[in-house]
Short mmCIF file of C-alpha atoms and ligand atoms in Angstrom, two decimals:
data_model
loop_
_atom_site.label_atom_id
_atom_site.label_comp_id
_atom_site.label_asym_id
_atom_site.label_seq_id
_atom_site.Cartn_x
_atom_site.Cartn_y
_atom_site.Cartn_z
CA UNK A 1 19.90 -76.04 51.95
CA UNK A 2 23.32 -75.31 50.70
CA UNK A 3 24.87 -78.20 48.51
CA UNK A 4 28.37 -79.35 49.93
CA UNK A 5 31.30 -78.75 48.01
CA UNK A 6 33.24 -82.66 47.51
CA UNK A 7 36.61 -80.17 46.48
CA UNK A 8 36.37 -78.41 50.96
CA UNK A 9 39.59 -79.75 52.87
CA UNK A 10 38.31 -82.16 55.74
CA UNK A 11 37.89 -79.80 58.77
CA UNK A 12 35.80 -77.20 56.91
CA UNK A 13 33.38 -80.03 55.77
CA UNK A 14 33.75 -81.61 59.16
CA UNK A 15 32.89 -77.83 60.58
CA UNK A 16 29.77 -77.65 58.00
CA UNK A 17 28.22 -80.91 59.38
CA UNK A 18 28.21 -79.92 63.01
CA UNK A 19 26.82 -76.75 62.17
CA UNK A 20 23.70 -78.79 60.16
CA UNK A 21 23.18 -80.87 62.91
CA UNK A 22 23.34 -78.15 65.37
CA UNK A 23 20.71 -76.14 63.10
CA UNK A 24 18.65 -78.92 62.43
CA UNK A 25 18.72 -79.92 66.15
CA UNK A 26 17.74 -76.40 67.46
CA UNK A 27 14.76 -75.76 64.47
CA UNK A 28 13.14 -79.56 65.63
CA UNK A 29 13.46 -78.40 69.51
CA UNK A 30 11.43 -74.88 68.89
CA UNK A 31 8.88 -76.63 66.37
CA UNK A 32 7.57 -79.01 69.00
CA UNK A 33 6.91 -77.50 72.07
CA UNK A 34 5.70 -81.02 74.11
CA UNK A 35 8.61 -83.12 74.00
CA UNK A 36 9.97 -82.60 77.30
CA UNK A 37 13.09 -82.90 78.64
CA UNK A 38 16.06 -81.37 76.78
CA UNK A 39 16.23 -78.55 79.69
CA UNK A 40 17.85 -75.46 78.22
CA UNK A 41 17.46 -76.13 74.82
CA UNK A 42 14.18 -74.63 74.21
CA UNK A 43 12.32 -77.91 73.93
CA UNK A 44 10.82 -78.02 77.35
CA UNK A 45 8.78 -74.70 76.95
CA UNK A 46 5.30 -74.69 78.67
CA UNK A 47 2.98 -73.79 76.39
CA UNK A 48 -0.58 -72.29 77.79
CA UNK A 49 -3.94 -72.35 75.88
CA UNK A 50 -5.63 -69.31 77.24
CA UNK A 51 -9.13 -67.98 75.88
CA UNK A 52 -10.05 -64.41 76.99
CA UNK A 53 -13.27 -63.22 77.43
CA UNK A 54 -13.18 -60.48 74.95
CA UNK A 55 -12.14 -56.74 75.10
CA UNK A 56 -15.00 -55.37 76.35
CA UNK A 57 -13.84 -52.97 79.18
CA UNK A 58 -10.48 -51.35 80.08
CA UNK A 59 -10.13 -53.65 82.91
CA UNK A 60 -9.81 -56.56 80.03
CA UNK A 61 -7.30 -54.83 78.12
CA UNK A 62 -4.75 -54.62 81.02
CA UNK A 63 -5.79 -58.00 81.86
CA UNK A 64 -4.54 -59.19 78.66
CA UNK A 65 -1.50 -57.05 78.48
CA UNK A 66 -0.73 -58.72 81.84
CA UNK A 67 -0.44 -62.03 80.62
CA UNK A 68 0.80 -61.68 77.84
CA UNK A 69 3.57 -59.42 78.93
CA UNK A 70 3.90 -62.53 81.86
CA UNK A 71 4.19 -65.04 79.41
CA UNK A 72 6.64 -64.00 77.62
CA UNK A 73 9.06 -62.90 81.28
CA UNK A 74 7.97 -66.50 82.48
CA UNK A 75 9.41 -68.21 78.81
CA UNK A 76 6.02 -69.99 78.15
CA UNK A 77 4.38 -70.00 74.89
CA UNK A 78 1.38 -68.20 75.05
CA UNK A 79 -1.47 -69.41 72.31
CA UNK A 80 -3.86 -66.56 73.34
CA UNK A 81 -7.88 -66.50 71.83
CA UNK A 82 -10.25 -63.31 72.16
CA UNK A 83 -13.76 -64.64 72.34
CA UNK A 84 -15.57 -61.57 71.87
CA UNK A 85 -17.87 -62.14 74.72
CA UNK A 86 -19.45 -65.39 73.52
CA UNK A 87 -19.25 -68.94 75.21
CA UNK A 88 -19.47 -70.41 72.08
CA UNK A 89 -16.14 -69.44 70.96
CA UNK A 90 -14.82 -70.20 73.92
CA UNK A 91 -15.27 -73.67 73.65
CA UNK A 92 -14.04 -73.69 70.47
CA UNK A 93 -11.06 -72.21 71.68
CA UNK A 94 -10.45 -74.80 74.84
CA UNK A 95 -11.38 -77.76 72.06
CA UNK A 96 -8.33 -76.32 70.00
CA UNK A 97 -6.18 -76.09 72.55
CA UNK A 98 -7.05 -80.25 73.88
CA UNK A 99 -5.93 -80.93 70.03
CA UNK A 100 -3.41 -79.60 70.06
CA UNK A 101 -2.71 -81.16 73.15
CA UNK A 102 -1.13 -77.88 74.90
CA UNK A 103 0.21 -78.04 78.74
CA UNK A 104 -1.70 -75.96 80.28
CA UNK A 105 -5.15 -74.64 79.93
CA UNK A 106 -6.31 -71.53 81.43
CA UNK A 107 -9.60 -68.89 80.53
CA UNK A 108 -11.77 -66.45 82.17
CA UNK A 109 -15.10 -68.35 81.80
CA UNK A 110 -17.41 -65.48 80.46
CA UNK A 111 -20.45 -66.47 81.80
CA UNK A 112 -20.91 -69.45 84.98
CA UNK A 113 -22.48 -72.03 83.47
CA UNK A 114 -22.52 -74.50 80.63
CA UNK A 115 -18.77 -75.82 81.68
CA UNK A 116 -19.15 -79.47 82.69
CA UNK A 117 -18.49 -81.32 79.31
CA UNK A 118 -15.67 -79.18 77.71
CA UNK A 119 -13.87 -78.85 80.84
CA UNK A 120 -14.22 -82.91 81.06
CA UNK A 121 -12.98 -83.40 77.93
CA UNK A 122 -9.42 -81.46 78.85
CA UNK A 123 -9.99 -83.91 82.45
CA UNK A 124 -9.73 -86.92 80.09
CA UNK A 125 -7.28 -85.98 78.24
CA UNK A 126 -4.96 -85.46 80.77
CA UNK A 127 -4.39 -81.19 80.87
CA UNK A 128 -4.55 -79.40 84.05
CA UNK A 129 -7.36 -76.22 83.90
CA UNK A 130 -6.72 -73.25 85.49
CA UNK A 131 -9.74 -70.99 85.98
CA UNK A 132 -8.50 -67.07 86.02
CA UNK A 133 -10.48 -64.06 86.99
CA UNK A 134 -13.99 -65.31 86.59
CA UNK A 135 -15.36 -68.25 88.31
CA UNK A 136 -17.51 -71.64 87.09
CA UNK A 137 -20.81 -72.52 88.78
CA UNK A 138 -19.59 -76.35 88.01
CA UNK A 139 -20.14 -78.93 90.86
CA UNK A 140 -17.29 -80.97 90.05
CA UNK A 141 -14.61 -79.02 91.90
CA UNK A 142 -11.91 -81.55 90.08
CA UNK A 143 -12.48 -79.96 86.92
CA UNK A 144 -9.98 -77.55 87.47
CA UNK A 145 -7.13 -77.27 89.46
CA UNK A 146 -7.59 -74.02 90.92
CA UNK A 147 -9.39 -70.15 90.70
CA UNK A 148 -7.32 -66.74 90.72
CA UNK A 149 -9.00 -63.54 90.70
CA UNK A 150 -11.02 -61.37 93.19
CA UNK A 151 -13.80 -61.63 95.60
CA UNK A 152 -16.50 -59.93 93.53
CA UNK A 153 -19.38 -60.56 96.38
CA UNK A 154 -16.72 -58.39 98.38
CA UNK A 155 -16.53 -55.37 95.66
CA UNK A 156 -20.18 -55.17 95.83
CA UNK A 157 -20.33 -55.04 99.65
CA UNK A 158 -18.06 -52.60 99.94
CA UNK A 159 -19.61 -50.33 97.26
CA UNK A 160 -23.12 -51.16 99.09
CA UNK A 161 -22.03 -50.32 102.45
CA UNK A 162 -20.22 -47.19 101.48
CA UNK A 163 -23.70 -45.91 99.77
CA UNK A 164 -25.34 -46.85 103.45
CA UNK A 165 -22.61 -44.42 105.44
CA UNK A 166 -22.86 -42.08 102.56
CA UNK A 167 -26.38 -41.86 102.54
CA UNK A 168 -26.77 -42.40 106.63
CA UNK A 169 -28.23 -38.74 106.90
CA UNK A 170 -30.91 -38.81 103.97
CA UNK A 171 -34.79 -38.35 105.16
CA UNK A 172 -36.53 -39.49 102.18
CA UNK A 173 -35.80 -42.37 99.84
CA UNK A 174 -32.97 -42.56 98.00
CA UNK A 175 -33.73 -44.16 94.10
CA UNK A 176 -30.58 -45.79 92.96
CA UNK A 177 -30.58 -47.60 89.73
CA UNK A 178 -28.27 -50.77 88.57
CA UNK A 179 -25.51 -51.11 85.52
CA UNK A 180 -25.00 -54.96 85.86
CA UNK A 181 -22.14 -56.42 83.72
CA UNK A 182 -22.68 -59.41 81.22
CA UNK A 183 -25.40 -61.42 82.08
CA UNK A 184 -25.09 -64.88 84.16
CA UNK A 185 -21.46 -63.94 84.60
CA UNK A 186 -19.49 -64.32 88.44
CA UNK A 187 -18.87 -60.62 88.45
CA UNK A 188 -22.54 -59.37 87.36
CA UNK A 189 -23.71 -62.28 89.97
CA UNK A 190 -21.46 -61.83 92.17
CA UNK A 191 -21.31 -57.76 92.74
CA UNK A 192 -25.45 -58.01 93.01
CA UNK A 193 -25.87 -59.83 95.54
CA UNK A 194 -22.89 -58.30 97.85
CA UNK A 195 -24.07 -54.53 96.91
CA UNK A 196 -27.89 -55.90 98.10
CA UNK A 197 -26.89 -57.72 101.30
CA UNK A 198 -24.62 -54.60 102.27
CA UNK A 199 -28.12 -52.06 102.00
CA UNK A 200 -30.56 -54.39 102.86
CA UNK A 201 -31.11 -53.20 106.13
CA UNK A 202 -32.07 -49.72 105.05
CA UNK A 203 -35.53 -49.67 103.03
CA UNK A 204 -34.93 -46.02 102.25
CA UNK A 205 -32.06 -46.80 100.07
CA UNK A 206 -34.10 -48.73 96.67
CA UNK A 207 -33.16 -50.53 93.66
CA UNK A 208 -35.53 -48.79 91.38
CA UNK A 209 -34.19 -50.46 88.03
CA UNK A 210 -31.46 -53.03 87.73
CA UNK A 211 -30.60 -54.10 83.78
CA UNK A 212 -27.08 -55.70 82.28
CA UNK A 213 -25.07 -52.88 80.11
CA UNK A 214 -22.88 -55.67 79.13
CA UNK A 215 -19.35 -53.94 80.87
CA UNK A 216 -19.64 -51.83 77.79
CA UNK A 217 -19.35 -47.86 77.32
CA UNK A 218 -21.73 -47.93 75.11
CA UNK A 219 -24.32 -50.37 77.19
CA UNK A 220 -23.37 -48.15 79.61
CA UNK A 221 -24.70 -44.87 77.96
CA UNK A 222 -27.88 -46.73 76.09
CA UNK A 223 -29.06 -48.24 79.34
CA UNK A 224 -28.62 -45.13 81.63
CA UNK A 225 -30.70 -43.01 78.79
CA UNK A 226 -33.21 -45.44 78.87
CA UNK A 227 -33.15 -45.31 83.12
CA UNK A 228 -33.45 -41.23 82.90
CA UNK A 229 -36.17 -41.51 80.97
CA UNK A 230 -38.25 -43.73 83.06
CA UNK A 231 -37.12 -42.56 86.26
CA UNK A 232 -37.64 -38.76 86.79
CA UNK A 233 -35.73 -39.28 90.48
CA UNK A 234 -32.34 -40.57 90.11
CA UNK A 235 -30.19 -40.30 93.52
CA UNK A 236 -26.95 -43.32 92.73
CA UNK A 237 -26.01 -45.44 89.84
CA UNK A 238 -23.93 -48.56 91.27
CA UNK A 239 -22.47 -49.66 87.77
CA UNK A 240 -20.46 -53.13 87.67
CA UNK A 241 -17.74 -51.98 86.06
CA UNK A 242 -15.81 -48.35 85.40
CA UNK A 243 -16.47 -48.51 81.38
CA UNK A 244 -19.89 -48.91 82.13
CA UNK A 245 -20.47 -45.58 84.43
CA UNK A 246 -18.05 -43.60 81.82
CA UNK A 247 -20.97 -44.37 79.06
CA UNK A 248 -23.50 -43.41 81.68
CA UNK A 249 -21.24 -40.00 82.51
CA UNK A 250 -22.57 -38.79 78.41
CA UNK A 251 -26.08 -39.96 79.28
CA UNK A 252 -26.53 -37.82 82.82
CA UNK A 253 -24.67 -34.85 81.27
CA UNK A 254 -26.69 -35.10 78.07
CA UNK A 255 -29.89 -35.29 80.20
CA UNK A 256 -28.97 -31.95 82.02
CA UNK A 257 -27.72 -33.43 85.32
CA UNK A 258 -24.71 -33.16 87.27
CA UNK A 259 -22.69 -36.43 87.47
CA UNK A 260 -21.09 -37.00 90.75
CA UNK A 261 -23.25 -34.02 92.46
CA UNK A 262 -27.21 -35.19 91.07
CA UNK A 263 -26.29 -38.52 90.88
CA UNK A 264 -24.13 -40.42 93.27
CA UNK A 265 -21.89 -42.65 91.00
CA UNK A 266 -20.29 -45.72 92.27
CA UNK A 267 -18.53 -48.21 90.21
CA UNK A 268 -15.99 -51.16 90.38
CA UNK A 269 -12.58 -52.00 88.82
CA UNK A 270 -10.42 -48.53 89.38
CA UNK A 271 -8.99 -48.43 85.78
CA UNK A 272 -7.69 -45.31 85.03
CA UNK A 273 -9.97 -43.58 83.28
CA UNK A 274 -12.50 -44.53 85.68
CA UNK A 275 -9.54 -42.97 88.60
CA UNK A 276 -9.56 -39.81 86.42
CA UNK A 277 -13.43 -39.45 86.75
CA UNK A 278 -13.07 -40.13 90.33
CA UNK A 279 -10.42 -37.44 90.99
CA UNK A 280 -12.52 -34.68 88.95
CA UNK A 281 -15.91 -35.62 91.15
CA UNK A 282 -17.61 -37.05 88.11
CA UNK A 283 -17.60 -40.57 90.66
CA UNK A 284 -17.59 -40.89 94.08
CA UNK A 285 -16.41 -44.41 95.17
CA UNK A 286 -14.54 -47.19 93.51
CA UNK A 287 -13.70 -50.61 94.53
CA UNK A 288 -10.96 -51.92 92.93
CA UNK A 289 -10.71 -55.02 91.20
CA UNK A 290 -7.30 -55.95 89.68
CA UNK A 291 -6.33 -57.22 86.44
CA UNK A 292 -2.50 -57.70 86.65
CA UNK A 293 -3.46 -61.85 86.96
CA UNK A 294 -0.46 -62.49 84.57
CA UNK A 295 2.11 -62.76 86.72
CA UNK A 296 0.48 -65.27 89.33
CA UNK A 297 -0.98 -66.95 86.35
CA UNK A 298 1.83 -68.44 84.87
CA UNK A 299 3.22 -69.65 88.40
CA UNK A 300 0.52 -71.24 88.39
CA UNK A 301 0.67 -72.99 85.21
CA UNK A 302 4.36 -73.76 85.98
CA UNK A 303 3.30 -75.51 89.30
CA UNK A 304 0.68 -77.32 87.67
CA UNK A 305 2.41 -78.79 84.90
CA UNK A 306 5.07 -79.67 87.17
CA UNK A 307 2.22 -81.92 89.06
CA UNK A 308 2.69 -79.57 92.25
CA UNK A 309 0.29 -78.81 94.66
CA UNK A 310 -1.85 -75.59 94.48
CA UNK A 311 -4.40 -73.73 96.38
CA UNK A 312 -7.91 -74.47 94.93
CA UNK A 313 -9.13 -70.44 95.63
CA UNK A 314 -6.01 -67.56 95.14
CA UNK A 315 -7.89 -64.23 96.10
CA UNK A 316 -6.52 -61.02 94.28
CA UNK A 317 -5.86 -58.13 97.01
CA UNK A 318 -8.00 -55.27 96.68
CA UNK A 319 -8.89 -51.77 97.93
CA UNK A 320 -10.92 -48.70 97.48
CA UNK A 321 -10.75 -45.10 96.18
CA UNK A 322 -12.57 -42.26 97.08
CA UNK A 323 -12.02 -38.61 94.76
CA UNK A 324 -9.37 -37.73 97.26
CA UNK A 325 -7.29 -41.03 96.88
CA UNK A 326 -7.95 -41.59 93.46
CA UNK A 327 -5.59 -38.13 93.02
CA UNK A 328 -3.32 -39.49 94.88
CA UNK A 329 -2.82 -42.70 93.67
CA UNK A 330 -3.64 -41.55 89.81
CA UNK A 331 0.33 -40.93 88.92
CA UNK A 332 1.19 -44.36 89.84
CA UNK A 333 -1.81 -46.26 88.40
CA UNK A 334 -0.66 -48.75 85.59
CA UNK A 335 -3.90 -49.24 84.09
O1 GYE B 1 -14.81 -55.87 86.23
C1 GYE B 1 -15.07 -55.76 83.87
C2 GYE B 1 -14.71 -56.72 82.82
O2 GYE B 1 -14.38 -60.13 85.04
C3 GYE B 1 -13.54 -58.76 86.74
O3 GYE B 1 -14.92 -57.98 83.42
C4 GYE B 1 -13.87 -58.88 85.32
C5 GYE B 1 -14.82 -57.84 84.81
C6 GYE B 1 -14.41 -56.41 85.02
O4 GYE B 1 -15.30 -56.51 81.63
O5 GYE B 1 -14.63 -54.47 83.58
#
């Protein structure tokens, strides 16, 4: 700091102490962001622990870009962790965030289960959980105030029971094999068990090999090879996620067959590149599943902090593309 001058005239050192106090005021109110009170002066910013899953898939990355870009229209501080697809870290992450005794905590649970004690621990200590996108298997419903993100049992019903019209006039079987996303997570459970309810009342249509590609290309593209060489009759792939079928696009070409025309493709999320195949006929059906959370995120954290009331389930809306929509809706897409 500047040393003050005993030769100034009175109002110029009288001028030079309000502006130190003003400065010092205003560096103390950003530096310590759970004071409270102090509206308008920066103090009172929420700030939001939030551990992400990873950045496994395209649907990810605009998830992340939407809450970030959220956070910062909504003026709450953002401490954001990328777990690289492993519980472990985020646990570590959620323990961080209970030190350092944030507002708000919010995550995308990567897998179901294995939640109880480190979301009791943020109970105790007196921060409000928000569970975003994927879901907890927990039975302790007060562990958390409340879950945003889609109906994945509903994405796989609607993929299964498009396959069953689609397929309504096949004679023989029809072989379809299974991308499922990260194992023991809501989404790979979730879009299972929907897609086999909706074509369970037509033997013809069969699951002749299920396996996880981990919402990866390139588990996407290794686990397809490995289905085209143990399957010589491959009529649909029903892949969990778009990133996943893209992989499997190399694999089918690679193994001399025709995707979209051979092999039925059908996957979920609608990202664009996943639209694009869909408008050239390398897909035929997507159900959408969207990942512009940020927004209703951080009204959610705001409500919560502010001890208000809030739904325990928020459903995302949702819809479906087939080649002819996806061109359509393809210049508008923002992910
Ligand atoms: O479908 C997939 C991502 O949890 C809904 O995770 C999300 C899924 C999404 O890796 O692409």
């Amino acid at each position: 700091m500047r040393k003050m001058r005993t030769s100034l005239r009175p109002w110029r050192a009288a001028a030079t102490a309000l502006a130190t106090v003003l400065l010092v005021g205003s560096v103390a109110a950003c530096g310590n962001s759970d004071t409270g009170g102090d509206a308008g002066s920066g103090s009172d910013k929420l700030v939001l622990g939030f551990s992400q899953v990873g950045a496994e898939s395209g649907w990810r990355t605009a998830n992340t870009t939407s809450i970030k870009e959220a956070a910062a229209e909504a003026g709450i501080e953002l401490k954001f962790d990328d777990a690289q697809q492993k519980q472990e870290n985020q646990i570590k992450a959620i323990r961080n965030y209970i030190q350092q005794k944030v507002d708000v905590i919010a995550f995308s649970p990567v897998v179901e289960s294995g939640w109880d004690t480190v979301l009791k621990e943020a109970k105790d200590a007196g921060i409000p959980v928000i569970l975003t996108d994927r879901a907890v298997d927990s039975a302790d419903k007060s562990l958390y105030k409340t879950f945003l993100g889609s109906d994945f049992v509903k994405e796989g019903r609607l993929s299964g029971e498009w396959l069953v019209e689609n397929k309504k006039s096949a004679t023989g079987p029809v072989n379809i094999v299974e991308l499922q996303g990260t194992t023991g997570s809501a989404p790979a459970n979730d879009r299972k068990k929907g897609f086999a309810e909706a074509i369970a009342a037509n033997p013809n249509l069969k699951i002749v090999a299920s396996q996880s590609g981990d919402f990866t290309r390139a588990g996407g593209k290794q686990v397809m090879e490995q289905f085209l060489r143990a399957n010589p009759k491959i009529d649909v792939l029903f892949a969990h996620n778009d990133d996943m079928g893209l992989g499997a696009l190399e694999a089918i070409t690679a193994a001399g067959k025709t995707p979209g025309k051979d092999i039925t493709i059908i996957t979920i999320d609608a990202v664009k590149d996943g639209m694009q195949a869909l408008a050239d006929g390398k897909f035929n059906f997507i159900a959408e599943c969207s990942p512009l959370l940020g927004p209703q995120l951080m009204d959610l954290a705001k409500k919560v902090h502010a001890g208000e009331e809030v739904p325990p389930r928020i459903e995302t809306e949702e819809t479906t593309f087939t080649p002819e929509q996806a061109k359509e809706a393809l210049p508008n897409r923002k992910y």
